[in-house]
PDB file of C-alpha atoms and ligand atoms in Angstrom:
ATOM      1  CA  UNK A   1     -26.157 107.746  58.298  1.00 94.00           C
ATOM      2  CA  UNK A   2     -28.270 107.217  55.208  1.00 98.00           C
ATOM      3  CA  UNK A   3     -29.544 104.043  54.046  1.00 98.00           C
ATOM      4  CA  UNK A   4     -29.368 102.895  50.672  1.00 98.00           C
ATOM      5  CA  UNK A   5     -31.498  99.529  49.599  1.00 99.00           C
ATOM      6  CA  UNK A   6     -30.384  97.777  46.558  1.00 99.00           C
ATOM      7  CA  UNK A   7     -32.310  94.487  44.758  1.00 98.00           C
ATOM      8  CA  UNK A   8     -30.740  93.028  42.180  1.00 98.00           C
ATOM      9  CA  UNK A   9     -27.714  93.605  44.235  1.00 98.00           C
ATOM     10  CA  UNK A  10     -25.454  90.560  43.402  1.00 98.00           C
ATOM     11  CA  UNK A  11     -23.843  91.469  39.973  1.00 98.00           C
ATOM     12  CA  UNK A  12     -24.191  94.405  37.167  1.00 98.00           C
ATOM     13  CA  UNK A  13     -26.077  97.400  37.828  1.00 98.00           C
ATOM     14  CA  UNK A  14     -27.008  96.863  41.460  1.00 98.00           C
ATOM     15  CA  UNK A  15     -23.922  95.503  42.304  1.00 98.00           C
ATOM     16  CA  UNK A  16     -22.193  98.484  40.543  1.00 98.00           C
ATOM     17  CA  UNK A  17     -24.706 101.129  42.106  1.00 99.00           C
ATOM     18  CA  UNK A  18     -23.450  99.408  45.703  1.00 98.00           C
ATOM     19  CA  UNK A  19     -19.999 100.437  45.007  1.00 98.00           C
ATOM     20  CA  UNK A  20     -20.857 104.336  44.337  1.00 98.00           C
ATOM     21  CA  UNK A  21     -23.230 104.287  46.823  1.00 98.00           C
ATOM     22  CA  UNK A  22     -20.864 103.651  49.677  1.00 98.00           C
ATOM     23  CA  UNK A  23     -18.252 105.903  47.447  1.00 98.00           C
ATOM     24  CA  UNK A  24     -21.234 108.759  48.531  1.00 98.00           C
ATOM     25  CA  UNK A  25     -21.548 107.744  51.870  1.00 98.00           C
ATOM     26  CA  UNK A  26     -24.230 105.232  52.290  1.00 98.00           C
ATOM     27  CA  UNK A  27     -24.856 102.265  53.917  1.00 98.00           C
ATOM     28  CA  UNK A  28     -26.126  99.600  51.600  1.00 98.00           C
ATOM     29  CA  UNK A  29     -28.677  97.107  52.213  1.00 99.00           C
ATOM     30  CA  UNK A  30     -28.226  94.242  49.269  1.00 99.00           C
ATOM     31  CA  UNK A  31     -30.787  91.783  47.953  1.00 98.00           C
ATOM     32  CA  UNK A  32     -30.954  89.220  45.612  1.00 98.00           C
ATOM     33  CA  UNK A  33     -31.155  85.114  45.508  1.00 98.00           C
ATOM     34  CA  UNK A  34     -27.596  84.559  45.340  1.00 98.00           C
ATOM     35  CA  UNK A  35     -25.926  84.905  49.098  1.00 98.00           C
ATOM     36  CA  UNK A  36     -22.587  83.760  48.316  1.00 98.00           C
ATOM     37  CA  UNK A  37     -21.887  86.952  45.514  1.00 98.00           C
ATOM     38  CA  UNK A  38     -23.739  89.245  47.974  1.00 98.00           C
ATOM     39  CA  UNK A  39     -21.163  87.803  50.716  1.00 98.00           C
ATOM     40  CA  UNK A  40     -18.394  88.653  48.586  1.00 98.00           C
ATOM     41  CA  UNK A  41     -19.455  92.509  48.066  1.00 98.00           C
ATOM     42  CA  UNK A  42     -20.285  92.771  51.501  1.00 98.00           C
ATOM     43  CA  UNK A  43     -16.773  92.141  52.236  1.00 98.00           C
ATOM     44  CA  UNK A  44     -15.231  94.182  49.353  1.00 98.00           C
ATOM     45  CA  UNK A  45     -17.650  97.023  50.427  1.00 98.00           C
ATOM     46  CA  UNK A  46     -15.902  97.151  54.020  1.00 97.00           C
ATOM     47  CA  UNK A  47     -18.016  94.685  56.267  1.00 98.00           C
ATOM     48  CA  UNK A  48     -21.172  94.811  58.113  1.00 97.00           C
ATOM     49  CA  UNK A  49     -20.355  98.377  59.593  1.00 97.00           C
ATOM     50  CA  UNK A  50     -21.046  99.268  55.773  1.00 98.00           C
ATOM     51  CA  UNK A  51     -23.343  96.741  53.872  1.00 98.00           C
ATOM     52  CA  UNK A  52     -25.860  93.996  55.010  1.00 98.00           C
ATOM     53  CA  UNK A  53     -26.182  90.933  52.364  1.00 98.00           C
ATOM     54  CA  UNK A  54     -30.340  89.889  52.036  1.00 98.00           C
ATOM     55  CA  UNK A  55     -30.821  86.667  50.558  1.00 98.00           C
ATOM     56  CA  UNK A  56     -34.109  87.150  49.057  1.00 98.00           C
ATOM     57  CA  UNK A  57     -36.630  86.442  45.848  1.00 98.00           C
ATOM     58  CA  UNK A  58     -38.033  88.998  44.627  1.00 98.00           C
ATOM     59  CA  UNK A  59     -41.314  87.222  43.486  1.00 98.00           C
ATOM     60  CA  UNK A  60     -41.916  86.442  46.906  1.00 98.00           C
ATOM     61  CA  UNK A  61     -43.951  89.144  48.985  1.00 98.00           C
ATOM     62  CA  UNK A  62     -42.704  87.475  52.572  1.00 98.00           C
ATOM     63  CA  UNK A  63     -39.493  87.540  51.214  1.00 98.00           C
ATOM     64  CA  UNK A  64     -39.479  91.027  50.012  1.00 98.00           C
ATOM     65  CA  UNK A  65     -41.046  91.654  53.987  1.00 98.00           C
ATOM     66  CA  UNK A  66     -38.332  90.080  55.401  1.00 98.00           C
ATOM     67  CA  UNK A  67     -35.896  92.511  53.654  1.00 98.00           C
ATOM     68  CA  UNK A  68     -36.953  95.504  54.590  1.00 98.00           C
ATOM     69  CA  UNK A  69     -36.918  94.136  58.318  1.00 98.00           C
ATOM     70  CA  UNK A  70     -33.552  93.137  57.829  1.00 98.00           C
ATOM     71  CA  UNK A  71     -32.534  96.360  56.679  1.00 98.00           C
ATOM     72  CA  UNK A  72     -34.366  97.821  60.049  1.00 98.00           C
ATOM     73  CA  UNK A  73     -32.606  95.677  62.100  1.00 98.00           C
ATOM     74  CA  UNK A  74     -29.051  96.662  60.687  1.00 98.00           C
ATOM     75  CA  UNK A  75     -28.991  99.721  59.722  1.00 98.00           C
ATOM     76  CA  UNK A  76     -32.494 101.287  61.428  1.00 98.00           C
ATOM     77  CA  UNK A  77     -33.949 103.420  58.203  1.00 98.00           C
ATOM     78  CA  UNK A  78     -34.654 103.327  55.005  1.00 98.00           C
ATOM     79  CA  UNK A  79     -33.586 106.554  52.926  1.00 98.00           C
ATOM     80  CA  UNK A  80     -33.357 104.775  49.025  1.00 99.00           C
ATOM     81  CA  UNK A  81     -34.931 102.069  47.627  1.00 99.00           C
ATOM     82  CA  UNK A  82     -33.481 101.208  44.703  1.00 99.00           C
ATOM     83  CA  UNK A  83     -35.981  97.991  42.854  1.00 99.00           C
ATOM     84  CA  UNK A  84     -33.470  96.809  40.263  1.00 98.00           C
ATOM     85  CA  UNK A  85     -33.532  93.088  39.882  1.00 98.00           C
ATOM     86  CA  UNK A  86     -35.056  91.738  36.143  1.00 98.00           C
ATOM     87  CA  UNK A  87     -34.603  89.167  34.253  1.00 98.00           C
ATOM     88  CA  UNK A  88     -34.709  88.864  30.363  1.00 98.00           C
ATOM     89  CA  UNK A  89     -36.277  87.170  27.648  1.00 97.00           C
ATOM     90  CA  UNK A  90     -35.348  83.398  26.567  1.00 97.00           C
ATOM     91  CA  UNK A  91     -36.697  83.572  23.553  1.00 96.00           C
ATOM     92  CA  UNK A  92     -37.778  86.877  21.213  1.00 94.00           C
ATOM     93  CA  UNK A  93     -40.931  87.591  20.096  1.00 96.00           C
ATOM     94  CA  UNK A  94     -44.583  86.646  20.902  1.00 97.00           C
ATOM     95  CA  UNK A  95     -45.136  83.620  18.810  1.00 97.00           C
ATOM     96  CA  UNK A  96     -41.728  82.076  19.569  1.00 96.00           C
ATOM     97  CA  UNK A  97     -41.675  82.974  22.883  1.00 97.00           C
ATOM     98  CA  UNK A  98     -41.554  80.676  26.279  1.00 97.00           C
ATOM     99  CA  UNK A  99     -44.894  81.194  28.341  1.00 98.00           C
ATOM    100  CA  UNK A 100     -43.273  79.904  31.411  1.00 98.00           C
ATOM    101  CA  UNK A 101     -40.132  82.474  30.926  1.00 98.00           C
ATOM    102  CA  UNK A 102     -43.125  85.442  30.454  1.00 98.00           C
ATOM    103  CA  UNK A 103     -44.831  84.332  33.591  1.00 98.00           C
ATOM    104  CA  UNK A 104     -41.064  84.969  35.293  1.00 98.00           C
ATOM    105  CA  UNK A 105     -40.429  87.788  33.819  1.00 98.00           C
ATOM    106  CA  UNK A 106     -43.717  89.281  35.010  1.00 98.00           C
ATOM    107  CA  UNK A 107     -43.472  88.499  38.406  1.00 98.00           C
ATOM    108  CA  UNK A 108     -39.903  89.407  38.758  1.00 98.00           C
ATOM    109  CA  UNK A 109     -39.922  92.139  36.610  1.00 98.00           C
ATOM    110  CA  UNK A 110     -43.750  93.899  37.375  1.00 98.00           C
ATOM    111  CA  UNK A 111     -45.363  92.138  40.557  1.00 98.00           C
ATOM    112  CA  UNK A 112     -41.545  92.455  42.485  1.00 98.00           C
ATOM    113  CA  UNK A 113     -40.830  95.932  41.735  1.00 98.00           C
ATOM    114  CA  UNK A 114     -44.289  97.014  43.173  1.00 98.00           C
ATOM    115  CA  UNK A 115     -43.664  94.478  46.117  1.00 98.00           C
ATOM    116  CA  UNK A 116     -40.152  96.594  46.877  1.00 99.00           C
ATOM    117  CA  UNK A 117     -42.302  99.641  46.802  1.00 98.00           C
ATOM    118  CA  UNK A 118     -45.109  98.860  48.773  1.00 98.00           C
ATOM    119  CA  UNK A 119     -42.951  97.075  51.503  1.00 98.00           C
ATOM    120  CA  UNK A 120     -40.745 100.172  51.180  1.00 98.00           C
ATOM    121  CA  UNK A 121     -42.853 103.131  51.461  1.00 98.00           C
ATOM    122  CA  UNK A 122     -43.533 103.567  54.652  1.00 98.00           C
ATOM    123  CA  UNK A 123     -40.052 103.649  56.040  1.00 98.00           C
ATOM    124  CA  UNK A 124     -39.072 106.200  53.291  1.00 98.00           C
ATOM    125  CA  UNK A 125     -42.213 108.451  54.055  1.00 98.00           C
ATOM    126  CA  UNK A 126     -40.752 108.926  57.333  1.00 98.00           C
ATOM    127  CA  UNK A 127     -37.162 109.284  55.818  1.00 98.00           C
ATOM    128  CA  UNK A 128     -38.181 111.779  53.145  1.00 98.00           C
ATOM    129  CA  UNK A 129     -36.767 108.986  51.355  1.00 98.00           C
ATOM    130  CA  UNK A 130     -36.566 108.349  47.411  1.00 98.00           C
ATOM    131  CA  UNK A 131     -37.669 105.121  45.022  1.00 98.00           C
ATOM    132  CA  UNK A 132     -36.094 104.084  41.994  1.00 98.00           C
ATOM    133  CA  UNK A 133     -37.527 101.704  39.730  1.00 98.00           C
ATOM    134  CA  UNK A 134     -35.105 100.115  37.175  1.00 98.00           C
ATOM    135  CA  UNK A 135     -37.717 100.295  33.807  1.00 98.00           C
ATOM    136  CA  UNK A 136     -35.664 100.281  30.426  1.00 98.00           C
ATOM    137  CA  UNK A 137     -35.190 102.185  26.994  1.00 98.00           C
ATOM    138  CA  UNK A 138     -37.325  98.676  26.128  1.00 98.00           C
ATOM    139  CA  UNK A 139     -40.458 100.684  28.411  1.00 98.00           C
ATOM    140  CA  UNK A 140     -40.138 103.721  26.241  1.00 97.00           C
ATOM    141  CA  UNK A 141     -40.013 102.344  22.402  1.00 97.00           C
ATOM    142  CA  UNK A 142     -42.013  99.480  20.723  1.00 97.00           C
ATOM    143  CA  UNK A 143     -39.504  96.639  20.645  1.00 96.00           C
ATOM    144  CA  UNK A 144     -40.343  93.770  18.028  1.00 96.00           C
ATOM    145  CA  UNK A 145     -42.434  91.047  19.691  1.00 97.00           C
ATOM    146  CA  UNK A 146     -40.789  91.803  23.351  1.00 98.00           C
ATOM    147  CA  UNK A 147     -42.762  90.665  26.388  1.00 98.00           C
ATOM    148  CA  UNK A 148     -39.696  91.613  28.702  1.00 98.00           C
ATOM    149  CA  UNK A 149     -40.708  95.366  26.735  1.00 98.00           C
ATOM    150  CA  UNK A 150     -44.260  94.944  27.974  1.00 98.00           C
ATOM    151  CA  UNK A 151     -42.778  94.140  31.311  1.00 98.00           C
ATOM    152  CA  UNK A 152     -40.659  97.388  31.462  1.00 98.00           C
ATOM    153  CA  UNK A 153     -43.821  99.364  29.806  1.00 98.00           C
ATOM    154  CA  UNK A 154     -45.630  98.185  32.814  1.00 98.00           C
ATOM    155  CA  UNK A 155     -42.337  99.246  35.117  1.00 98.00           C
ATOM    156  CA  UNK A 156     -42.694 102.914  33.701  1.00 98.00           C
ATOM    157  CA  UNK A 157     -46.289 103.029  34.445  1.00 98.00           C
ATOM    158  CA  UNK A 158     -45.996 101.916  37.943  1.00 98.00           C
ATOM    159  CA  UNK A 159     -43.076 104.886  38.749  1.00 98.00           C
ATOM    160  CA  UNK A 160     -45.458 107.360  37.182  1.00 98.00           C
ATOM    161  CA  UNK A 161     -48.505 106.118  39.293  1.00 98.00           C
ATOM    162  CA  UNK A 162     -46.090 106.024  42.357  1.00 98.00           C
ATOM    163  CA  UNK A 163     -45.377 109.241  41.962  1.00 97.00           C
ATOM    164  CA  UNK A 164     -48.909 110.775  42.013  1.00 98.00           C
ATOM    165  CA  UNK A 165     -49.762 108.583  44.984  1.00 98.00           C
ATOM    166  CA  UNK A 166     -46.454 110.033  46.660  1.00 98.00           C
ATOM    167  CA  UNK A 167     -47.371 114.081  45.497  1.00 97.00           C
ATOM    168  CA  UNK A 168     -47.105 115.741  49.129  1.00 97.00           C
ATOM    169  CA  UNK A 169     -44.976 113.011  51.411  1.00 98.00           C
ATOM    170  CA  UNK A 170     -41.929 114.217  50.484  1.00 97.00           C
ATOM    171  CA  UNK A 171     -40.591 111.092  48.589  1.00 98.00           C
ATOM    172  CA  UNK A 172     -39.488 111.377  45.201  1.00 98.00           C
ATOM    173  CA  UNK A 173     -39.385 108.954  42.719  1.00 98.00           C
ATOM    174  CA  UNK A 174     -37.038 108.254  39.317  1.00 98.00           C
ATOM    175  CA  UNK A 175     -37.043 106.126  36.545  1.00 98.00           C
ATOM    176  CA  UNK A 176     -33.700 104.389  35.884  1.00 98.00           C
ATOM    177  CA  UNK A 177     -34.333 103.481  31.795  1.00 98.00           C
ATOM    178  CA  UNK A 178     -30.996 102.182  30.848  1.00 98.00           C
ATOM    179  CA  UNK A 179     -30.157 101.524  27.246  1.00 98.00           C
ATOM    180  CA  UNK A 180     -28.068  98.383  26.220  1.00 97.00           C
ATOM    181  CA  UNK A 181     -25.545  97.751  29.138  1.00 98.00           C
ATOM    182  CA  UNK A 182     -22.873  95.636  29.165  1.00 98.00           C
ATOM    183  CA  UNK A 183     -23.496  92.978  32.592  1.00 98.00           C
ATOM    184  CA  UNK A 184     -24.216  89.489  33.119  1.00 97.00           C
ATOM    185  CA  UNK A 185     -27.964  90.051  31.924  1.00 97.00           C
ATOM    186  CA  UNK A 186     -26.547  88.486  28.472  1.00 97.00           C
ATOM    187  CA  UNK A 187     -24.585  85.241  27.992  1.00 96.00           C
ATOM    188  CA  UNK A 188     -22.144  87.211  25.775  1.00 96.00           C
ATOM    189  CA  UNK A 189     -20.360  90.338  26.312  1.00 96.00           C
ATOM    190  CA  UNK A 190     -21.872  93.455  25.123  1.00 96.00           C
ATOM    191  CA  UNK A 191     -18.853  95.829  24.387  1.00 95.00           C
ATOM    192  CA  UNK A 192     -21.038  98.317  22.475  1.00 95.00           C
ATOM    193  CA  UNK A 193     -23.264  99.127  25.263  1.00 97.00           C
ATOM    194  CA  UNK A 194     -23.249 101.091  28.699  1.00 98.00           C
ATOM    195  CA  UNK A 195     -21.221 100.251  31.746  1.00 98.00           C
ATOM    196  CA  UNK A 196     -22.814  99.115  34.967  1.00 98.00           C
ATOM    197  CA  UNK A 197     -21.070 102.464  35.933  1.00 98.00           C
ATOM    198  CA  UNK A 198     -22.841 104.586  33.704  1.00 98.00           C
ATOM    199  CA  UNK A 199     -26.238 103.259  34.757  1.00 98.00           C
ATOM    200  CA  UNK A 200     -25.126 103.721  38.835  1.00 98.00           C
ATOM    201  CA  UNK A 201     -23.544 107.425  37.581  1.00 98.00           C
ATOM    202  CA  UNK A 202     -26.749 108.481  36.561  1.00 98.00           C
ATOM    203  CA  UNK A 203     -28.747 106.712  39.770  1.00 98.00           C
ATOM    204  CA  UNK A 204     -26.422 108.636  42.325  1.00 98.00           C
ATOM    205  CA  UNK A 205     -26.831 111.952  39.875  1.00 98.00           C
ATOM    206  CA  UNK A 206     -31.108 111.046  40.944  1.00 98.00           C
ATOM    207  CA  UNK A 207     -30.484 110.912  44.347  1.00 98.00           C
ATOM    208  CA  UNK A 208     -27.635 113.659  45.164  1.00 98.00           C
ATOM    209  CA  UNK A 209     -29.932 116.567  43.507  1.00 98.00           C
ATOM    210  CA  UNK A 210     -31.546 118.722  46.494  1.00 97.00           C
ATOM    211  CA  UNK A 211     -34.889 117.633  48.101  1.00 95.00           C
ATOM    212  CA  UNK A 212     -36.918 120.245  46.080  1.00 96.00           C
ATOM    213  CA  UNK A 213     -36.040 118.497  42.737  1.00 97.00           C
ATOM    214  CA  UNK A 214     -37.309 115.298  41.562  1.00 96.00           C
ATOM    215  CA  UNK A 215     -35.825 114.000  38.759  1.00 98.00           C
ATOM    216  CA  UNK A 216     -38.596 111.719  37.206  1.00 98.00           C
ATOM    217  CA  UNK A 217     -36.953 109.576  34.718  1.00 98.00           C
ATOM    218  CA  UNK A 218     -33.499 109.095  33.461  1.00 98.00           C
ATOM    219  CA  UNK A 219     -33.141 107.226  29.622  1.00 98.00           C
ATOM    220  CA  UNK A 220     -29.367 106.526  29.096  1.00 98.00           C
ATOM    221  CA  UNK A 221     -28.278 105.172  25.902  1.00 98.00           C
ATOM    222  CA  UNK A 222     -24.786 104.222  24.450  1.00 97.00           C
ATOM    223  CA  UNK A 223     -23.955 107.217  21.973  1.00 96.00           C
ATOM    224  CA  UNK A 224     -24.894 105.895  18.509  1.00 89.00           C
ATOM    225  CA  UNK A 225     -21.510 104.919  16.904  1.00 84.00           C
ATOM    226  CA  UNK A 226     -20.279 107.825  14.504  1.00 79.00           C
ATOM    227  CA  UNK A 227     -20.186 107.327  10.599  1.00 81.00           C
ATOM    228  CA  UNK A 228     -16.417 108.078  10.025  1.00 72.00           C
ATOM    229  CA  UNK A 229     -15.634 108.952   6.914  1.00 68.00           C
TER     230      UNK A 229
HETATM  231  N1  NAP B   1     -28.341  95.153  30.942  1.00 92.08           N
HETATM  232  C1  NAP B   1     -29.130  95.334  30.220  1.00 92.08           C
HETATM  233  O1  NAP B   1     -29.162  95.995  28.936  1.00 92.08           O
HETATM  234  C2  NAP B   1     -30.282  96.273  30.391  1.00 92.08           C
HETATM  235  C3  NAP B   1     -31.409  97.319  29.771  1.00 92.08           C
HETATM  236  C4  NAP B   1     -32.169  98.138  30.495  1.00 92.08           C
HETATM  237  C5  NAP B   1     -32.381  97.403  31.970  1.00 92.08           C
HETATM  238  N2  NAP B   1     -32.252  96.488  32.144  1.00 92.08           N
HETATM  239  C6  NAP B   1     -32.725  96.197  33.645  1.00 92.08           C
HETATM  240  O2  NAP B   1     -31.598  96.464  34.778  1.00 92.08           O
HETATM  241  C7  NAP B   1     -31.886  95.647  36.027  1.00 92.08           C
HETATM  242  C8  NAP B   1     -30.874  95.078  36.393  1.00 92.08           C
HETATM  243  O3  NAP B   1     -30.059  93.760  35.031  1.00 92.08           O
HETATM  244  P1  NAP B   1     -28.560  93.697  34.695  1.00 92.08           P
HETATM  245  O4  NAP B   1     -28.173  94.675  33.504  1.00 92.08           O
HETATM  246  O5  NAP B   1     -27.443  94.468  35.807  1.00 92.08           O
HETATM  247  O6  NAP B   1     -28.372  92.525  34.681  1.00 92.08           O
HETATM  248  P2  NAP B   1     -28.218  91.206  35.618  1.00 92.08           P
HETATM  249  O7  NAP B   1     -26.341  91.249  35.887  1.00 92.08           O
HETATM  250  O8  NAP B   1     -28.500  90.064  35.491  1.00 92.08           O
HETATM  251  O9  NAP B   1     -28.452  91.737  37.502  1.00 92.08           O
HETATM  252  C9  NAP B   1     -30.032  91.237  37.508  1.00 92.08           C
HETATM  253  C10 NAP B   1     -30.225  90.910  39.141  1.00 92.08           C
HETATM  254  O10 NAP B   1     -31.233  90.768  39.253  1.00 92.08           O
HETATM  255  C11 NAP B   1     -31.497  89.821  40.753  1.00 92.08           C
HETATM  256  N3  NAP B   1     -32.526  88.987  40.184  1.00 92.08           N
HETATM  257  C12 NAP B   1     -32.949  88.260  39.244  1.00 92.08           C
HETATM  258  N4  NAP B   1     -34.236  87.616  39.669  1.00 92.08           N
HETATM  259  C13 NAP B   1     -34.175  87.885  41.148  1.00 92.08           C
HETATM  260  C14 NAP B   1     -35.404  87.170  41.767  1.00 92.08           C
HETATM  261  N5  NAP B   1     -36.533  86.716  41.509  1.00 92.08           N
HETATM  262  N6  NAP B   1     -35.173  87.763  43.306  1.00 92.08           N
HETATM  263  C15 NAP B   1     -34.190  88.432  43.579  1.00 92.08           C
HETATM  264  N7  NAP B   1     -33.173  88.645  42.780  1.00 92.08           N
HETATM  265  C16 NAP B   1     -33.250  88.465  41.359  1.00 92.08           C
HETATM  266  C17 NAP B   1     -30.187  88.741  40.283  1.00 92.08           C
HETATM  267  O11 NAP B   1     -29.785  88.432  41.225  1.00 92.08           O
HETATM  268  P3  NAP B   1     -29.891  86.782  41.331  1.00 92.08           P
HETATM  269  O12 NAP B   1     -29.508  86.113  40.409  1.00 92.08           O
HETATM  270  O13 NAP B   1     -28.708  86.427  42.515  1.00 92.08           O
HETATM  271  O14 NAP B   1     -31.351  87.005  41.834  1.00 92.08           O
HETATM  272  C18 NAP B   1     -29.085  89.815  40.103  1.00 92.08           C
HETATM  273  O15 NAP B   1     -28.572  90.459  40.931  1.00 92.08           O
HETATM  274  C19 NAP B   1     -32.766  94.724  35.133  1.00 92.08           C
HETATM  275  O16 NAP B   1     -33.605  94.989  35.937  1.00 92.08           O
HETATM  276  C20 NAP B   1     -32.935  94.415  33.841  1.00 92.08           C
HETATM  277  O17 NAP B   1     -33.927  94.443  33.173  1.00 92.08           O
HETATM  278  C21 NAP B   1     -31.071  95.980  32.260  1.00 92.08           C
END
């Protein structure tokens, strides 16, 4: 049975992707800092035969090495790694931005993502697996003064550079680039956005293609509102 490791699995896009992955027949390794939420999700997904909860801070290389070791201990292999954990801005723009928050975003969104790739790749090479990174629409288009967007441009670059590094390995790379998505990423509900399920469906689309098909990036955005007369 194939194993799907997901970072940022405690809420939002990561948690929903875990549900879709189990439905598609994967066992899932769920990583985030909130162990209580991960434990609840493991129970929902069918218990330890289906899922394992791994408390992990993505900004720590030691934690991420332990995350991979715990996944292998539970399930023996990694077929899909979804580097999805990320945080947003606490204040808009550069001039009014908070440098502490910038450091946290760089460490979580960029450094954390690269660590996930580094420690999962040896296992993905064995399984000829698939790595996916959650970038963003904000990593594809200019976004006024957004340091968050700059971290996602870095994720875009990391993804395409990884793809080059993986040429000949059989390992596929997909950038998942959501537009506005209604998740706990925001303090307020955002009903005008995508649902986490809309993004999870895109993830499962990418990983369910035949081995010769490499879906390099999926930019998924809400349909613009209609101009009704
Ligand atoms: N929502 C949107 O509109 C949107 C659009 C484009 C891209 N994205 C990206 O999508 C990804 C998922 O976000 P989401 O919308 O699903 O938001 P979310 O519900 O807030 O999920 C973020 C996840 O990342 C985890 N996380 C954050 N910092 C972490 C750390 N240091 N170590 C381990 N885990 C950490 C959180 O878990 P813990 O707090 O339990 O650690 C949580 O599981 C992020 O990369 C985000 O940038 C979101």
